PDB file of C-alpha atoms in Angstrom:
ATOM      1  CA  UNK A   1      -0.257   2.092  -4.110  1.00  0.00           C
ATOM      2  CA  UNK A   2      -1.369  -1.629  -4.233  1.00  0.00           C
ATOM      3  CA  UNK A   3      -3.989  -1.102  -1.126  1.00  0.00           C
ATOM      4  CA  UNK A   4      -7.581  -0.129  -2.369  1.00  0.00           C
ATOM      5  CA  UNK A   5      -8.589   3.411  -1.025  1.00  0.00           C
ATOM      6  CA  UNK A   6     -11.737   4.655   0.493  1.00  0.00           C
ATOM      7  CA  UNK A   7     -13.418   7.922   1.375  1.00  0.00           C
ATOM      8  CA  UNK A   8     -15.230   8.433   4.229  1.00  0.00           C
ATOM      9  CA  UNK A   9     -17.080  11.326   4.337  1.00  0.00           C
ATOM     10  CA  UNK A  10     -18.569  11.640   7.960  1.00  0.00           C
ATOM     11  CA  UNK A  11     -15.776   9.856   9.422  1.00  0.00           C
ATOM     12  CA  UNK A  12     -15.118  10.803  13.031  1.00  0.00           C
ATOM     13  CA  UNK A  13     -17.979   9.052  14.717  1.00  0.00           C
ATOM     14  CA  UNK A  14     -21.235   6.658  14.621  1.00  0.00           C
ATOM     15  CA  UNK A  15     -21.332   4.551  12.009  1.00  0.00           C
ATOM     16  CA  UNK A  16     -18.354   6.781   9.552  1.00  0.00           C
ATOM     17  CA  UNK A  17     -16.174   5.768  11.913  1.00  0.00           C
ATOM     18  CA  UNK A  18     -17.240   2.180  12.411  1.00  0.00           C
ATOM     19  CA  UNK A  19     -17.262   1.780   9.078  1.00  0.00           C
ATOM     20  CA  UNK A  20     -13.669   2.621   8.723  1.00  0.00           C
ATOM     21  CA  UNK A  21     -12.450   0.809  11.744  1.00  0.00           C
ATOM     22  CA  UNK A  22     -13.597  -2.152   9.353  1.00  0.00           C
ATOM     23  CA  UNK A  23     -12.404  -1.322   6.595  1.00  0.00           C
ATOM     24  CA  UNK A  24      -8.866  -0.650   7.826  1.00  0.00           C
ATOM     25  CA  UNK A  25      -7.502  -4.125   7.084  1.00  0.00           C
ATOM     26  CA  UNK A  26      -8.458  -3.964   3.401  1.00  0.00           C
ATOM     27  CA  UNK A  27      -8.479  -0.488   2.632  1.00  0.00           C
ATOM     28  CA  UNK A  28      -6.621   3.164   3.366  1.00  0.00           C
ATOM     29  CA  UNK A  29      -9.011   4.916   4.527  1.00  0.00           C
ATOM     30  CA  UNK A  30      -9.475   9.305   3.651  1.00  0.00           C
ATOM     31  CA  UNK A  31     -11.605  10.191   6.895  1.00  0.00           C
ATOM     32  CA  UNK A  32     -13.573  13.373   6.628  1.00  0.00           C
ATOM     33  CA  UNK A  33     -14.929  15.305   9.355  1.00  0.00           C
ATOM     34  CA  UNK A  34     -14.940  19.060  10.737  1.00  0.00           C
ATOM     35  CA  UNK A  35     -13.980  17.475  14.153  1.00  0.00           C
ATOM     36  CA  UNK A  36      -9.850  16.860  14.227  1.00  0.00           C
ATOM     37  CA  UNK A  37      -9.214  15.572  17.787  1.00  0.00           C
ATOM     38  CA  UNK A  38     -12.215  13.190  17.073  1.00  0.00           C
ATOM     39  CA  UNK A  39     -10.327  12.221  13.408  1.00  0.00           C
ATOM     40  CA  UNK A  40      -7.106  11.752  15.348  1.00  0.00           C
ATOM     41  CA  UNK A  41      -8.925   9.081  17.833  1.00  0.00           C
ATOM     42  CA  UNK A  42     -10.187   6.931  14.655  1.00  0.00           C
ATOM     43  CA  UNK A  43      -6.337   7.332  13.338  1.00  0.00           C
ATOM     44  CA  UNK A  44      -5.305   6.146  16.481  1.00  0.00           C
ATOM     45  CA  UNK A  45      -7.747   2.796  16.306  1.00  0.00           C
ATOM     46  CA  UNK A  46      -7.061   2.181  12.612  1.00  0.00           C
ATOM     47  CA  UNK A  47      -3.550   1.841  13.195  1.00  0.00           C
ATOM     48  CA  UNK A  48      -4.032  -0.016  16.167  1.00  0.00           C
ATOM     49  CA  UNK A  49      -5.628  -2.719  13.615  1.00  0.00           C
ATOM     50  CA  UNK A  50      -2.608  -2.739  11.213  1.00  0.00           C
ATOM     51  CA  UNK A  51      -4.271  -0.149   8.959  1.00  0.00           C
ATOM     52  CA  UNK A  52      -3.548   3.490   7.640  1.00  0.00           C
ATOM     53  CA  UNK A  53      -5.566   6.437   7.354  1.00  0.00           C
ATOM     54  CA  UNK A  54      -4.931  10.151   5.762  1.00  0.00           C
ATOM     55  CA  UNK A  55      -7.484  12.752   8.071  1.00  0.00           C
ATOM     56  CA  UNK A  56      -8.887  15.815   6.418  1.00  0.00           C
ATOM     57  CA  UNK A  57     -10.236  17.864   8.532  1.00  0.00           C
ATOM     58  CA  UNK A  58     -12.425  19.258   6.366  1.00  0.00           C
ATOM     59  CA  UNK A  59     -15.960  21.075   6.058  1.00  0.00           C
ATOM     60  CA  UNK A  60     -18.086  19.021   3.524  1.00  0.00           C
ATOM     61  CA  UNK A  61     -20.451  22.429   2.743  1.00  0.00           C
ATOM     62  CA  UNK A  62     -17.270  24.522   1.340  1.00  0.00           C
ATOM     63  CA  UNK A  63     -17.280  23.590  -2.164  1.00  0.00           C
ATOM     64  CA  UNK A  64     -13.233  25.006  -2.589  1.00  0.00           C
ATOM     65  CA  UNK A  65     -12.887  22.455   0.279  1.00  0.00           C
ATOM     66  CA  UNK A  66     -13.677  19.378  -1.387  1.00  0.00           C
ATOM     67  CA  UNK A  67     -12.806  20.388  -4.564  1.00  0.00           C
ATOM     68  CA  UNK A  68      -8.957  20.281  -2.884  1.00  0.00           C
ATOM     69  CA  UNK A  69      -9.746  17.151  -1.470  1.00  0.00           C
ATOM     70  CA  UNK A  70     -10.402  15.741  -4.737  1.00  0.00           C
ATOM     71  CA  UNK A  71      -7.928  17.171  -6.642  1.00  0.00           C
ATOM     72  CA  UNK A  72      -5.268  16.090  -4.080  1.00  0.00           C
ATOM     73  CA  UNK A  73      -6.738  12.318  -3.728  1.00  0.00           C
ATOM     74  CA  UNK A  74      -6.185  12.195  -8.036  1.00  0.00           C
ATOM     75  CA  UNK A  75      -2.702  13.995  -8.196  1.00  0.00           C
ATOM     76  CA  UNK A  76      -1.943  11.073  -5.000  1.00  0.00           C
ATOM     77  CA  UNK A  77      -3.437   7.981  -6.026  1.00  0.00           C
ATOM     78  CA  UNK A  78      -5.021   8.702  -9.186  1.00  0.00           C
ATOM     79  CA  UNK A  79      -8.649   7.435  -8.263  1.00  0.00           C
ATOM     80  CA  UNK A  80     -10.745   6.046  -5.745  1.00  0.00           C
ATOM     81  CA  UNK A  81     -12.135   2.270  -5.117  1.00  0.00           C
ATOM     82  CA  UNK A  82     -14.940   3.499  -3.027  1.00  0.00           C
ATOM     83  CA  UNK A  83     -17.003   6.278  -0.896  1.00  0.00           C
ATOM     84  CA  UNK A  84     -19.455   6.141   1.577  1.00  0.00           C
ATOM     85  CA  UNK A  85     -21.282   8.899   2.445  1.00  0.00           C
ATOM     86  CA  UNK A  86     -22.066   8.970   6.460  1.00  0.00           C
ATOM     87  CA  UNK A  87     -21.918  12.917   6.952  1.00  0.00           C
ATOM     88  CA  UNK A  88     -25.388  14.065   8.402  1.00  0.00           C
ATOM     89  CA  UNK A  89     -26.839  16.853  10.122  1.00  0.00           C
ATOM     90  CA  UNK A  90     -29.502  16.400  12.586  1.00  0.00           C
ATOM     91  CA  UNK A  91     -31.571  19.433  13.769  1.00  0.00           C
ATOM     92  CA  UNK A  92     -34.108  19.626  15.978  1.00  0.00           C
ATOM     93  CA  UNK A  93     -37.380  18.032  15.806  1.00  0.00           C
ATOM     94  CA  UNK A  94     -39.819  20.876  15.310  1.00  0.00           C
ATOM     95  CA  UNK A  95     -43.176  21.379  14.050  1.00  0.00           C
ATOM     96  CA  UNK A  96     -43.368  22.266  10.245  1.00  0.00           C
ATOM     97  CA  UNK A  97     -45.072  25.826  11.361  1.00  0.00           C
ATOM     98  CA  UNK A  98     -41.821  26.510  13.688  1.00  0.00           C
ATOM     99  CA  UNK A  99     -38.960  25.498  11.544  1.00  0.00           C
ATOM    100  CA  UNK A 100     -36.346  27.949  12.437  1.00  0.00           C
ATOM    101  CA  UNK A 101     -34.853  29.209   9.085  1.00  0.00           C
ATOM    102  CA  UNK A 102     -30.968  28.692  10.326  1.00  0.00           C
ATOM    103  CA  UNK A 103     -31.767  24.864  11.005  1.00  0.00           C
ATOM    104  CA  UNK A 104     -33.148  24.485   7.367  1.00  0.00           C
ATOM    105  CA  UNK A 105     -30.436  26.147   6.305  1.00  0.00           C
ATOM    106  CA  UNK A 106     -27.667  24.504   7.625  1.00  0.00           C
ATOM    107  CA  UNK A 107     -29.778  20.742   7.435  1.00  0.00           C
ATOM    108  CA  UNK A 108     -30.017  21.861   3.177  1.00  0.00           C
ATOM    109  CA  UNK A 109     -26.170  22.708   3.386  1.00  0.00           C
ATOM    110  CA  UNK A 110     -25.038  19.448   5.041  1.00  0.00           C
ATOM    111  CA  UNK A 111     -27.689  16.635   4.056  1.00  0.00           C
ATOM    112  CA  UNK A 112     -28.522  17.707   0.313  1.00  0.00           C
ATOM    113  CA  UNK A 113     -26.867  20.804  -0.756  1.00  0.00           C
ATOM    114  CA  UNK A 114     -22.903  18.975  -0.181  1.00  0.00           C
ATOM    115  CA  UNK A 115     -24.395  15.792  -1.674  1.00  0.00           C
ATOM    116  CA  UNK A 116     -25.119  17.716  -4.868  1.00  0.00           C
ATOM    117  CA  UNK A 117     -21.332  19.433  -4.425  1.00  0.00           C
ATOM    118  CA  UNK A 118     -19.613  16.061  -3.972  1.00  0.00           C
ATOM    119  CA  UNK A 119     -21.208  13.700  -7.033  1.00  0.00           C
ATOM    120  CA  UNK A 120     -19.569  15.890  -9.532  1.00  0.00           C
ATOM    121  CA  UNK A 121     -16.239  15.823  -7.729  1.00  0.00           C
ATOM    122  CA  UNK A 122     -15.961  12.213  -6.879  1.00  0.00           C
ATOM    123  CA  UNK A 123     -17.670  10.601  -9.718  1.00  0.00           C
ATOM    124  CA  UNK A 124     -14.769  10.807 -12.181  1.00  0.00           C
ATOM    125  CA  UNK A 125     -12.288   9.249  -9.066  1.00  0.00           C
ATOM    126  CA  UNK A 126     -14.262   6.278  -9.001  1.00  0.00           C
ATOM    127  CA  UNK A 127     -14.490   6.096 -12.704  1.00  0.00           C
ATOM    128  CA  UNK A 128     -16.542   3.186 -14.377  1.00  0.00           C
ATOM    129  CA  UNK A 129     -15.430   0.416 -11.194  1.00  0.00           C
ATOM    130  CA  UNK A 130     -15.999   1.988  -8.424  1.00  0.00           C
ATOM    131  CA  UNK A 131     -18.525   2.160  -5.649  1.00  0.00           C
ATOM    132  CA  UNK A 132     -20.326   4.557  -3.829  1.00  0.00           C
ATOM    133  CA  UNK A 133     -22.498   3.858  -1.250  1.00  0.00           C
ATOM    134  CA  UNK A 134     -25.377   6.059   0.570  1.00  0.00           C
ATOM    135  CA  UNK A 135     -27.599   5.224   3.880  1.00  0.00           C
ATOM    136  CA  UNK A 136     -30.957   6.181   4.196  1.00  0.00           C
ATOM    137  CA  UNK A 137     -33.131   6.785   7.295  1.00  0.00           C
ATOM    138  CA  UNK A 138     -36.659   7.306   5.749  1.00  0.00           C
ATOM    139  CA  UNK A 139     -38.242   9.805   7.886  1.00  0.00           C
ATOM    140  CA  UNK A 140     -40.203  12.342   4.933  1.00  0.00           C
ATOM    141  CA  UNK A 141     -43.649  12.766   6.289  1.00  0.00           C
ATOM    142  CA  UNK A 142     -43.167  11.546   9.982  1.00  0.00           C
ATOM    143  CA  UNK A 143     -44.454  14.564  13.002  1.00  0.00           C
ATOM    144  CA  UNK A 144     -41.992  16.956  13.692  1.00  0.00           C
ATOM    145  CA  UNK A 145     -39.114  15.199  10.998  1.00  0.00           C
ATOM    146  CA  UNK A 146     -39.863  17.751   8.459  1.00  0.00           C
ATOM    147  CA  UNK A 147     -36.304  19.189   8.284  1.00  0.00           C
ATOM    148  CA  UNK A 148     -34.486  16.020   8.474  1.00  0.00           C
ATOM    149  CA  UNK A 149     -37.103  13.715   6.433  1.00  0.00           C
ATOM    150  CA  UNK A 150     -37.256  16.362   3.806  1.00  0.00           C
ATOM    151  CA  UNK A 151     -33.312  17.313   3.665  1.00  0.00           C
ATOM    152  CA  UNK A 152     -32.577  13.495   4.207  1.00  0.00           C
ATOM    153  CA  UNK A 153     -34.899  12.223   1.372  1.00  0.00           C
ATOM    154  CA  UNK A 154     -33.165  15.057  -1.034  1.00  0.00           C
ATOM    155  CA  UNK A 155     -30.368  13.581  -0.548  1.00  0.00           C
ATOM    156  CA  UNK A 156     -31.073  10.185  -1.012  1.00  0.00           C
ATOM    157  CA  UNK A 157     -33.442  11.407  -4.197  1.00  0.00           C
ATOM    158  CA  UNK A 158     -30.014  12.252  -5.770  1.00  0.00           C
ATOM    159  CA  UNK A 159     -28.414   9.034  -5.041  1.00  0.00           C
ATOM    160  CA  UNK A 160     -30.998   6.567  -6.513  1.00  0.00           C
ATOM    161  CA  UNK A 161     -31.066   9.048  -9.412  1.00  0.00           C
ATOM    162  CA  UNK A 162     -27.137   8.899  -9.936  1.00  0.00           C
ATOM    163  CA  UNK A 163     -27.890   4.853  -9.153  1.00  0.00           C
ATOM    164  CA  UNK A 164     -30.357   4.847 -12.045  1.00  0.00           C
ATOM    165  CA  UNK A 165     -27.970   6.568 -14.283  1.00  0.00           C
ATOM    166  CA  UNK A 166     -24.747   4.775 -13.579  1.00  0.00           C
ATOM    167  CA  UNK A 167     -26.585   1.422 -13.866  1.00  0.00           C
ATOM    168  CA  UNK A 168     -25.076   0.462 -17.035  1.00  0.00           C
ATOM    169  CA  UNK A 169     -21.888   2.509 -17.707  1.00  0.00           C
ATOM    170  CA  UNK A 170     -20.616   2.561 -13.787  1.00  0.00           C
ATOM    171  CA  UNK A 171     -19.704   3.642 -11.197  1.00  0.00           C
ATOM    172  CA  UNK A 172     -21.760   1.252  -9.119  1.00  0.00           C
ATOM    173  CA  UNK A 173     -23.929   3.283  -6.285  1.00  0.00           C
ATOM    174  CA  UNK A 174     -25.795   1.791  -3.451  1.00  0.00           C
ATOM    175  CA  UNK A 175     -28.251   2.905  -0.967  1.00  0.00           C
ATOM    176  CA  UNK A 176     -28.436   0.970   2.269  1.00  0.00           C
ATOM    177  CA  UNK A 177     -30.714   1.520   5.368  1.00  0.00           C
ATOM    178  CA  UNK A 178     -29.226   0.608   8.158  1.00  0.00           C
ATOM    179  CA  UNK A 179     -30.692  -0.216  11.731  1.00  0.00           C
ATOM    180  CA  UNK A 180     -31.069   1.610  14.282  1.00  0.00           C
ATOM    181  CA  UNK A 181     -27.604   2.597  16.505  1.00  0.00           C
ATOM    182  CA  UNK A 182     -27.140   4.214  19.402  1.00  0.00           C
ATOM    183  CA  UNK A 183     -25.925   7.120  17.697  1.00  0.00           C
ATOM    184  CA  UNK A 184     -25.367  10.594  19.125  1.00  0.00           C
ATOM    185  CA  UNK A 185     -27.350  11.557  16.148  1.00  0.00           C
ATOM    186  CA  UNK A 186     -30.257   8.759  17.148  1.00  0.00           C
ATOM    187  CA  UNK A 187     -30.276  10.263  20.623  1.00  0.00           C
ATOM    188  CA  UNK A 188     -30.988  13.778  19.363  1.00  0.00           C
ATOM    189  CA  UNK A 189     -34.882  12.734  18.416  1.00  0.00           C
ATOM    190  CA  UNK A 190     -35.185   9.380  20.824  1.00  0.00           C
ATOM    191  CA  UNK A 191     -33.348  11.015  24.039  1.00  0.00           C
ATOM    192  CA  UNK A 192     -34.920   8.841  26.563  1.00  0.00           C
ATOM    193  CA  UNK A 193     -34.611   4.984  24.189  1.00  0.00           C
ATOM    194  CA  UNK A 194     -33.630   2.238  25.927  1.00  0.00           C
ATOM    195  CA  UNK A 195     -30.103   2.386  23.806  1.00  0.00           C
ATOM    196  CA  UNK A 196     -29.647  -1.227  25.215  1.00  0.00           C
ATOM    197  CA  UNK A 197     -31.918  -2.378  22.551  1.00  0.00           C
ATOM    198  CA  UNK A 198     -30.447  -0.777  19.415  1.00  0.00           C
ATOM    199  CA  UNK A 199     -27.656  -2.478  16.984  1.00  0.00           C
ATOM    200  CA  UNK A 200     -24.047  -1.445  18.278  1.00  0.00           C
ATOM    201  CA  UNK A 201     -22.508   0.112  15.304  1.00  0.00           C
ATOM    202  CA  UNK A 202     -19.521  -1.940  14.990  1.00  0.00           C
ATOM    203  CA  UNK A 203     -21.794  -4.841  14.789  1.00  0.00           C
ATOM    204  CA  UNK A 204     -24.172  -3.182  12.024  1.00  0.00           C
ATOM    205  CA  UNK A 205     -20.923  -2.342   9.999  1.00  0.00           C
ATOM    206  CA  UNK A 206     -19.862  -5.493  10.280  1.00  0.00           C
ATOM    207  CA  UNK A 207     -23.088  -6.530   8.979  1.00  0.00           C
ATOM    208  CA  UNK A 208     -23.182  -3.950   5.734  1.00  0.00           C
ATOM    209  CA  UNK A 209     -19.472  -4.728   4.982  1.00  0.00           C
ATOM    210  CA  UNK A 210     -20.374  -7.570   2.735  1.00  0.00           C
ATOM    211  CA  UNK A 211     -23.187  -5.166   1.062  1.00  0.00           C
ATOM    212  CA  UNK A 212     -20.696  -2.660   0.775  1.00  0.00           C
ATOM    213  CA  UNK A 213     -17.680  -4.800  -0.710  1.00  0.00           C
ATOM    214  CA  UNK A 214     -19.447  -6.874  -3.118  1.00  0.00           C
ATOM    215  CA  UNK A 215     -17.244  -8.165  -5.481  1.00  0.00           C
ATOM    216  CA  UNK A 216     -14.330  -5.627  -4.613  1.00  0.00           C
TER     217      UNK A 216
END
């Protein structure tokens, strides 16, 4: 396979799916989400561009689950050109003394606990040239963001980490902050924005696609 290939973990909608709509004319594109019918719609639009996609339907907090995916992408194609790393979980806003232990839980799972999971796995797919690529929403120490700014910043405390480690031998990681979208996610702590003021996403992943690419 000639085409580069990228995986999009998070794919099915906001900015995961953006994000793959433009990278469709350069890249195949491994979209995965829990959500299929939502995964079949983003197929549906990549082709419509001239692109190709493989969907995998797939829970990012079962480790045997990506492990598969993993394993199948290197007995496929052998290795990967690059990963972003969209998936999030948004629970409620709540005061620290309320947290409700199933929304920590499931927050750790998605937003820090799969990030750990995943490095190991895709790391040795993007060997020394690849890229992998993170986005950050710095929210740690806001009111009521506890779960979320704490999970969140875990997350992204890993990345810069494997960033700092990688610097020299590869593969190359980034962390980008993007601007604010009129996400469903977005809309779960800023339900009554004026969304008419945020960045559309396909226009913000038009604007990280040259951070993103680089020299690829």
């Amino acid at each position: 396979m000639t085409q580069k290939l990228a995986l999009i973990t998070g794919a099915s909608r906001g900015l995961g799916a953006a994000l793959a709509e433009a990278l469709a004319p350069t890249h195949h594109i491994v979209a995965v989400a829990r959500t299929t019918g939502a995964l079949e719609e983003l197929d549906d639009r990549i082709k419509a561009k001239g692109g190709s996609a493989t969907l995998a339907p797939m829970d990012i907090t079962v480790p045997e689950a990506m492990a598969t995916l993993c394993r199948g992408i290197h007995d496929r194609w052998g290795q990967l050109d690059l990963w972003l790393h969209t998936a999030i979980h948004a629970a409620p806003l709540t005061p620290a003394p309320f947290v409700a232990a199933k929304d920590w839980e499931k927050s750790l799972a998605v937003n820090a606990t799969a990030t750990s999971v995943l490095i190991p796995y895709v790391a040795p797919l993007l060997n020394q040239s690849g890229r992998a690529v993170f986005f950050d929403d710095p929210r740690a120490g806001e009111k009521f963001f506890g779960i979320y700014g704490a999970t969140k910043a875990a997350q992204i405390s890993l990345a810069r980490s494997w960033q700092a480690e990688s610097a020299k031998t590869g593969p190359e990681v980034l962390v980008l902050e993007p601007k604010p979208m009129p996400t469903a996610l977005r809309a779960r702590f800023y339900p009554g924005e004026d969304r008419e003021s945020l960045t559309p996403v396909q226009d913000e992943a038009a604007r990280l696609m040259p951070l993103i690419l680089g020299s690829q």
